[in-house]
Amino acid sequence: MAQTEYTERSIPRISLRDFSSRIDAITASLVAAAEGDGFFTLVDHGIPPSAVEAQFAAAERFFALPDAVKARVPFSHRNTGWEKRAQVRPSTGAADQKESYQMQWGDAAMAGAWLPEPALPGFRAQCAAFMRAAQRVSEMLMLCFARGLGFSDDYFVRAHDVSRPCAQSVLRLLHYFELDPATPTPDGYYRAGAHADWDFVTLLFQRPGQSGLEICPGREAFTEFGLGDTWTKVEPAAGEIVCNIGDLLMTWSDDRFKSTFHRVKTPTDPAVDYYGPRYSIAYFNQPCTDCEIQGPLKKYPAVTGSQFTEAAMKRNFAALEATKKKAAAAAKVERAEGGGGGGLVAAVS
C-alpha cells in the first residue's frame, strides 16, 4: 500500500458547558472550527460516558449475533438495516472491511428494520434513547451554526425535525473486523476508504484504545480524496465526540464551511496500529426531505432535502463508476504487458 505522510494538526476542542449562557462564545468557536478545519471535538456535551458505553455494549450484542439473524433486517433503500462488506468507496473501488447497522426516526422508516425483541432484548429502547441524546447535542450545534450564518436560531433545527415523518437523520453502528498482526495485511484491504460525509454535521463516538480515524481537512486537500496529501491521526479520548462538517452544511454556508475528508486506517504496523475489533457510532444529521436548502448568499440554486440527497447519491455512484473504469483500464494495460467478491453496492454515509 502507498506510504502515508502524516502531520500534526491542532483539532479544536469545544466545550458546550453552560450552553445557554455561553451561546455566543460557543458559536464563535464552532464557526472558526468550521471555517478553518471542518473538524472539531466536543466536551461537556451532556452525554455521560456511561450512556456512550451502554450504546457500545448494545452494538457489540447486535454484531455478535449470527449473520443469518442480522440478515433478517437487511440494508434497504430507506437507508436502514444491516450490511456487511457492502459499502464501496470511490476512493478505493473496494468494499470497506466492516459491517454496520443503520436506524432512522419513526415507525415508517424502520418498518421491518428492527429485530424482534426476543432476539435482542432492550436493544430498540437503548438505541432510541441514544438517538434522542445525539439529537439534543446536534440541535445545539444547529442553533450555533444558524446564528453564525445569519439565519434564525431554529432554522436548521426545523430543517432536521426528527418528529416529522420526512426526517432522514441516521444512527449508524459500525464494527471493523479484527486482523491478525502476525499476518501481513492483504493489498486492497481497507477498513474505511477516504471520503467526505454528505450530511449537515456528523457526530462520531469512539472507544478509547481503538484508534484508526484519520483526517485531511478539505482546505488542505489538493488531490482527489486527499490521497496524496498529509493526514492527521485522531486518537479516541474518553468523553469526546468527534464532529465533522458534511457536504450539506458546506453547501448551506455557500462554501464558507468546509467538508472534510476522513478515513479509518488499515492497520499495517503492529508497533503502532490497532488490529483488534473496532467499534464506532456515527450520528448523521440529514435534512427533512421537504426542507429548502440554500445559503444566505444564494450561491447555489435552492433544492429540497430529497433533491440534495438524490444528487449526493448520483455523485457517489458516478465517482464509483469512474474508479471502476480506471481499474479496468489499468488491468487491461497490465494484461497487455503480461502482468499478472461480488454483490457490492455503493453507499454514501
XYZ file of C-alpha atoms in Angstrom:
349
model
C 0.000 0.000 0.000
C 1.116 3.558 -0.654
C 3.017 5.234 2.164
C 1.010 7.877 4.001
C 2.556 11.194 5.004
C 1.387 12.470 8.389
C 1.420 15.851 10.076
C 0.280 17.152 13.439
C -2.776 19.396 13.305
C -4.432 21.071 16.246
C -8.043 19.885 16.273
C -10.328 22.403 18.014
C -11.751 21.132 21.316
C -15.006 22.917 22.126
C -16.853 22.810 25.433
C -20.658 23.044 25.481
C -20.665 23.741 29.228
C -23.275 26.301 30.362
C -24.621 26.345 26.830
C -27.489 28.789 27.298
C -25.271 31.446 28.870
C -22.327 30.887 26.506
C -24.069 30.555 23.158
C -22.226 33.462 21.537
C -18.793 32.232 22.641
C -19.576 28.663 21.599
C -20.906 29.919 18.249
C -17.666 31.815 17.615
C -15.616 28.688 18.370
C -17.761 26.458 16.164
C -17.726 28.902 13.251
C -13.941 29.253 13.467
C -13.558 25.461 13.509
C -15.952 25.018 10.581
C -14.174 27.668 8.525
C -10.646 26.552 9.264
C -10.726 22.832 9.971
C -14.093 21.289 9.231
C -13.341 19.003 12.183
C -13.626 19.539 15.935
C -14.291 17.649 19.147
C -16.979 18.356 21.732
C -16.674 18.026 25.502
C -19.140 18.849 28.309
C -21.919 17.898 25.897
C -24.193 16.261 28.422
C -23.973 12.630 27.271
C -22.311 10.768 30.153
C -19.600 8.190 29.395
C -21.851 5.510 30.879
C -24.520 6.226 28.240
C -21.956 6.028 25.451
C -20.566 2.755 26.787
C -24.087 1.344 27.103
C -24.631 2.051 23.417
C -21.327 0.423 22.511
C -22.352 -2.624 24.539
C -25.628 -2.738 22.602
C -23.698 -2.545 19.328
C -21.454 -5.426 20.404
C -24.520 -7.511 21.241
C -26.010 -6.846 17.818
C -22.860 -7.625 15.840
C -22.191 -10.770 17.886
C -25.412 -12.285 16.513
C -25.067 -14.849 13.704
C -25.118 -13.313 10.232
C -28.271 -15.286 9.473
C -30.061 -13.416 12.258
C -28.749 -9.982 11.262
C -29.727 -10.718 7.659
C -33.359 -10.628 8.773
C -33.019 -6.814 8.769
C -31.058 -6.194 5.527
C -29.960 -2.759 4.368
C -32.723 -1.184 2.290
C -33.454 1.788 0.058
C -34.731 3.578 3.182
C -31.103 3.798 4.371
C -31.796 1.453 7.271
C -30.730 -2.060 8.175
C -27.612 -4.234 8.284
C -24.847 -4.599 5.702
C -21.561 -6.484 5.692
C -18.657 -5.632 3.374
C -21.141 -3.945 1.040
C -20.086 -0.273 1.146
C -17.725 0.574 -1.712
C -15.830 3.860 -1.637
C -14.980 5.695 -4.877
C -11.565 6.439 -3.332
C -10.662 2.741 -3.262
C -13.100 0.894 -5.510
C -13.173 -1.758 -2.807
C -15.587 -2.643 -0.040
C -14.888 -1.362 3.459
C -13.941 -4.270 5.714
C -16.694 -3.735 8.230
C -20.341 -4.322 8.990
C -22.872 -1.705 10.018
C -26.453 -1.290 11.143
C -28.429 1.895 10.465
C -31.513 3.274 12.174
C -33.754 6.224 11.406
C -36.511 8.033 13.270
C -40.132 6.988 13.021
C -42.023 3.741 12.648
C -42.419 4.074 8.871
C -38.682 4.404 8.215
C -37.910 1.459 10.496
C -40.711 -0.842 9.368
C -39.162 -4.311 9.198
C -35.738 -2.962 10.196
C -35.831 -3.870 13.904
C -35.082 -7.371 15.081
C -37.833 -8.881 17.241
C -37.464 -8.006 20.926
C -36.712 -11.633 21.992
C -33.765 -11.748 19.579
C -32.090 -8.753 21.251
C -33.892 -7.677 24.441
C -33.731 -3.957 25.185
C -31.829 -3.089 22.026
C -34.522 -0.949 20.414
C -35.168 1.082 23.573
C -31.437 1.599 24.146
C -30.854 2.855 20.605
C -33.886 5.158 20.716
C -32.623 6.751 23.937
C -29.167 7.265 22.455
C -30.635 8.812 19.303
C -32.510 11.319 21.469
C -29.283 12.227 23.262
C -27.362 12.659 19.985
C -30.185 14.742 18.537
C -30.133 17.053 21.563
C -26.414 17.734 21.096
C -26.908 18.147 17.345
C -29.559 20.797 17.909
C -27.116 22.823 19.998
C -24.726 22.831 17.048
C -27.550 23.679 14.631
C -28.548 26.707 16.702
C -24.973 27.993 16.724
C -24.384 27.416 13.012
C -27.694 29.118 12.177
C -26.710 32.127 14.240
C -23.237 32.158 12.686
C -24.726 32.224 9.179
C -27.340 34.861 9.967
C -30.378 32.567 9.986
C -32.970 32.432 12.774
C -31.837 30.310 15.708
C -34.285 27.494 14.931
C -33.647 27.468 11.162
C -31.550 24.294 10.995
C -33.412 22.608 13.854
C -36.664 22.906 11.889
C -34.928 21.551 8.770
C -33.861 18.479 10.773
C -37.052 17.988 12.797
C -36.944 14.314 13.724
C -40.563 14.336 14.903
C -41.714 14.603 11.294
C -42.257 11.560 9.042
C -39.914 13.037 6.416
C -36.909 13.063 8.784
C -33.757 11.411 7.408
C -31.195 11.571 10.252
C -29.435 8.265 10.904
C -27.739 6.480 13.785
C -25.151 4.047 12.481
C -23.383 1.348 14.479
C -20.097 0.155 12.959
C -17.875 -2.855 13.534
C -14.497 -3.124 11.792
C -13.134 -6.649 11.729
C -10.156 -7.799 13.749
C -6.906 -8.543 11.920
C -4.007 -10.797 12.875
C -0.894 -8.635 13.425
C 1.282 -11.663 12.683
C -0.095 -11.838 9.149
C 0.684 -9.143 6.552
C -2.380 -7.052 5.713
C -3.555 -8.012 2.210
C -3.312 -5.476 -0.601
C -6.647 -3.855 -1.281
C -7.829 -4.202 2.335
C -9.481 -1.032 3.632
C -11.254 -0.509 6.925
C -12.911 2.641 5.532
C -11.625 4.408 2.435
C -11.205 8.175 2.266
C -14.490 10.043 1.941
C -16.466 13.092 2.980
C -19.936 12.827 4.509
C -22.840 14.368 2.614
C -24.872 15.298 5.706
C -25.078 18.518 7.757
C -22.723 17.519 10.567
C -21.668 14.083 11.828
C -21.241 13.163 15.491
C -18.786 10.283 15.919
C -18.351 8.324 19.131
C -15.146 6.292 19.506
C -13.825 3.889 22.111
C -10.507 4.819 23.751
C -7.780 2.467 22.616
C -9.480 1.644 19.309
C -7.593 4.024 17.046
C -7.654 4.364 13.275
C -9.558 7.559 12.430
C -7.570 9.979 10.259
C -8.480 13.341 8.715
C -7.331 15.517 5.835
C -9.081 18.902 6.144
C -10.815 19.954 2.955
C -8.998 23.277 2.690
C -5.715 21.371 2.750
C -6.689 18.624 0.298
C -5.286 19.155 -3.156
C -5.512 15.679 -4.631
C -8.551 13.503 -5.289
C -9.957 12.262 -1.950
C -6.876 13.746 -0.243
C -4.975 10.556 -1.067
C -1.755 12.355 -1.990
C -1.905 14.845 0.853
C -0.909 14.760 4.512
C -3.183 13.162 7.087
C -3.600 13.541 10.843
C -4.459 10.795 13.310
C -7.429 11.471 15.607
C -6.925 9.401 18.738
C -10.082 8.464 20.666
C -10.457 10.231 24.019
C -12.964 9.447 26.731
C -15.820 11.935 26.879
C -15.151 13.475 23.474
C -17.445 13.490 20.449
C -15.599 13.938 17.152
C -17.558 16.083 14.694
C -17.055 16.842 11.023
C -18.785 19.221 8.661
C -20.608 17.476 5.807
C -21.284 18.476 2.210
C -24.776 19.699 3.139
C -23.551 22.351 5.583
C -20.785 23.274 3.158
C -23.473 23.989 0.546
C -25.789 25.687 3.057
C -22.932 28.022 4.066
C -22.115 28.927 0.438
C -18.800 27.061 0.895
C -17.834 29.166 3.913
C -17.606 25.966 5.971
C -15.627 23.055 4.562
C -16.486 19.389 4.380
C -13.538 17.217 5.397
C -12.011 14.003 4.070
C -11.580 11.259 6.644
C -10.951 7.524 6.724
C -10.268 4.593 9.046
C -6.681 3.443 8.586
C -5.878 -0.079 7.546
C -3.511 -1.430 10.211
C -0.142 -2.300 8.728
C 2.365 -1.809 11.566
C 1.879 -3.907 14.718
C 4.079 -1.494 16.653
C 1.697 1.457 16.300
C -1.587 0.363 14.690
C -4.678 -1.130 16.328
C -5.518 -4.559 14.896
C -8.343 -5.555 17.196
C -12.071 -5.294 16.560
C -13.010 -1.620 16.254
C -16.417 -0.215 17.117
C -17.701 3.288 16.442
C -21.067 5.032 16.445
C -21.995 7.791 13.999
C -24.995 10.101 14.091
C -25.614 11.668 10.689
C -27.746 14.815 10.697
C -29.602 14.618 7.395
C -32.322 17.052 6.284
C -36.068 16.522 6.163
C -36.975 15.636 2.610
C -39.140 18.724 2.073
C -36.922 21.405 3.639
C -35.398 24.077 1.378
C -31.610 24.219 1.148
C -29.973 27.479 0.082
C -27.237 29.544 1.655
C -27.574 33.183 2.759
C -25.676 34.394 -0.316
C -27.672 32.096 -2.632
C -24.504 30.814 -4.291
C -26.332 27.656 -5.357
C -29.943 27.185 -6.558
C -32.432 26.201 -3.867
C -33.130 22.468 -3.612
C -35.168 20.301 -1.276
C -33.715 17.809 1.152
C -34.746 14.914 -1.073
C -33.182 16.578 -4.139
C -29.921 17.156 -2.259
C -29.844 13.538 -1.115
C -30.550 12.233 -4.611
C -27.804 14.418 -6.097
C -25.324 13.203 -3.461
C -26.076 9.577 -4.301
C -25.742 10.239 -8.021
C -22.339 11.914 -7.487
C -21.188 8.988 -5.397
C -22.349 6.455 -7.991
C -20.682 8.406 -10.821
C -17.420 8.627 -8.864
C -17.544 4.902 -8.145
C -18.123 4.103 -11.800
C -15.157 6.305 -12.732
C -12.986 4.405 -10.247
C -14.098 1.079 -11.692
C -13.282 2.253 -15.232
C -9.807 3.360 -14.138
C -9.202 -0.003 -12.506
C -10.437 -1.873 -15.585
C -8.203 0.205 -17.880
C -5.188 -0.386 -15.631
C -5.886 -4.136 -15.567
C -6.173 -4.177 -19.336
C -2.791 -2.483 -19.699
C -1.263 -4.907 -17.205
C -2.608 -7.895 -19.130
C -1.325 -6.462 -22.372
C 2.104 -6.088 -20.808
C 1.999 -9.641 -19.484
C 1.198 -8.871 -15.827
C -0.398 -10.957 -13.633
C -16.338 -10.779 -4.071
C -19.478 -9.787 -5.834
C -22.700 -8.247 -4.656
C -21.153 -4.901 -3.690
C -23.233 -1.753 -3.512
C -22.352 1.908 -3.339
C -23.355 3.907 -0.277
C -22.778 7.492 0.744
C -22.921 7.706 4.524
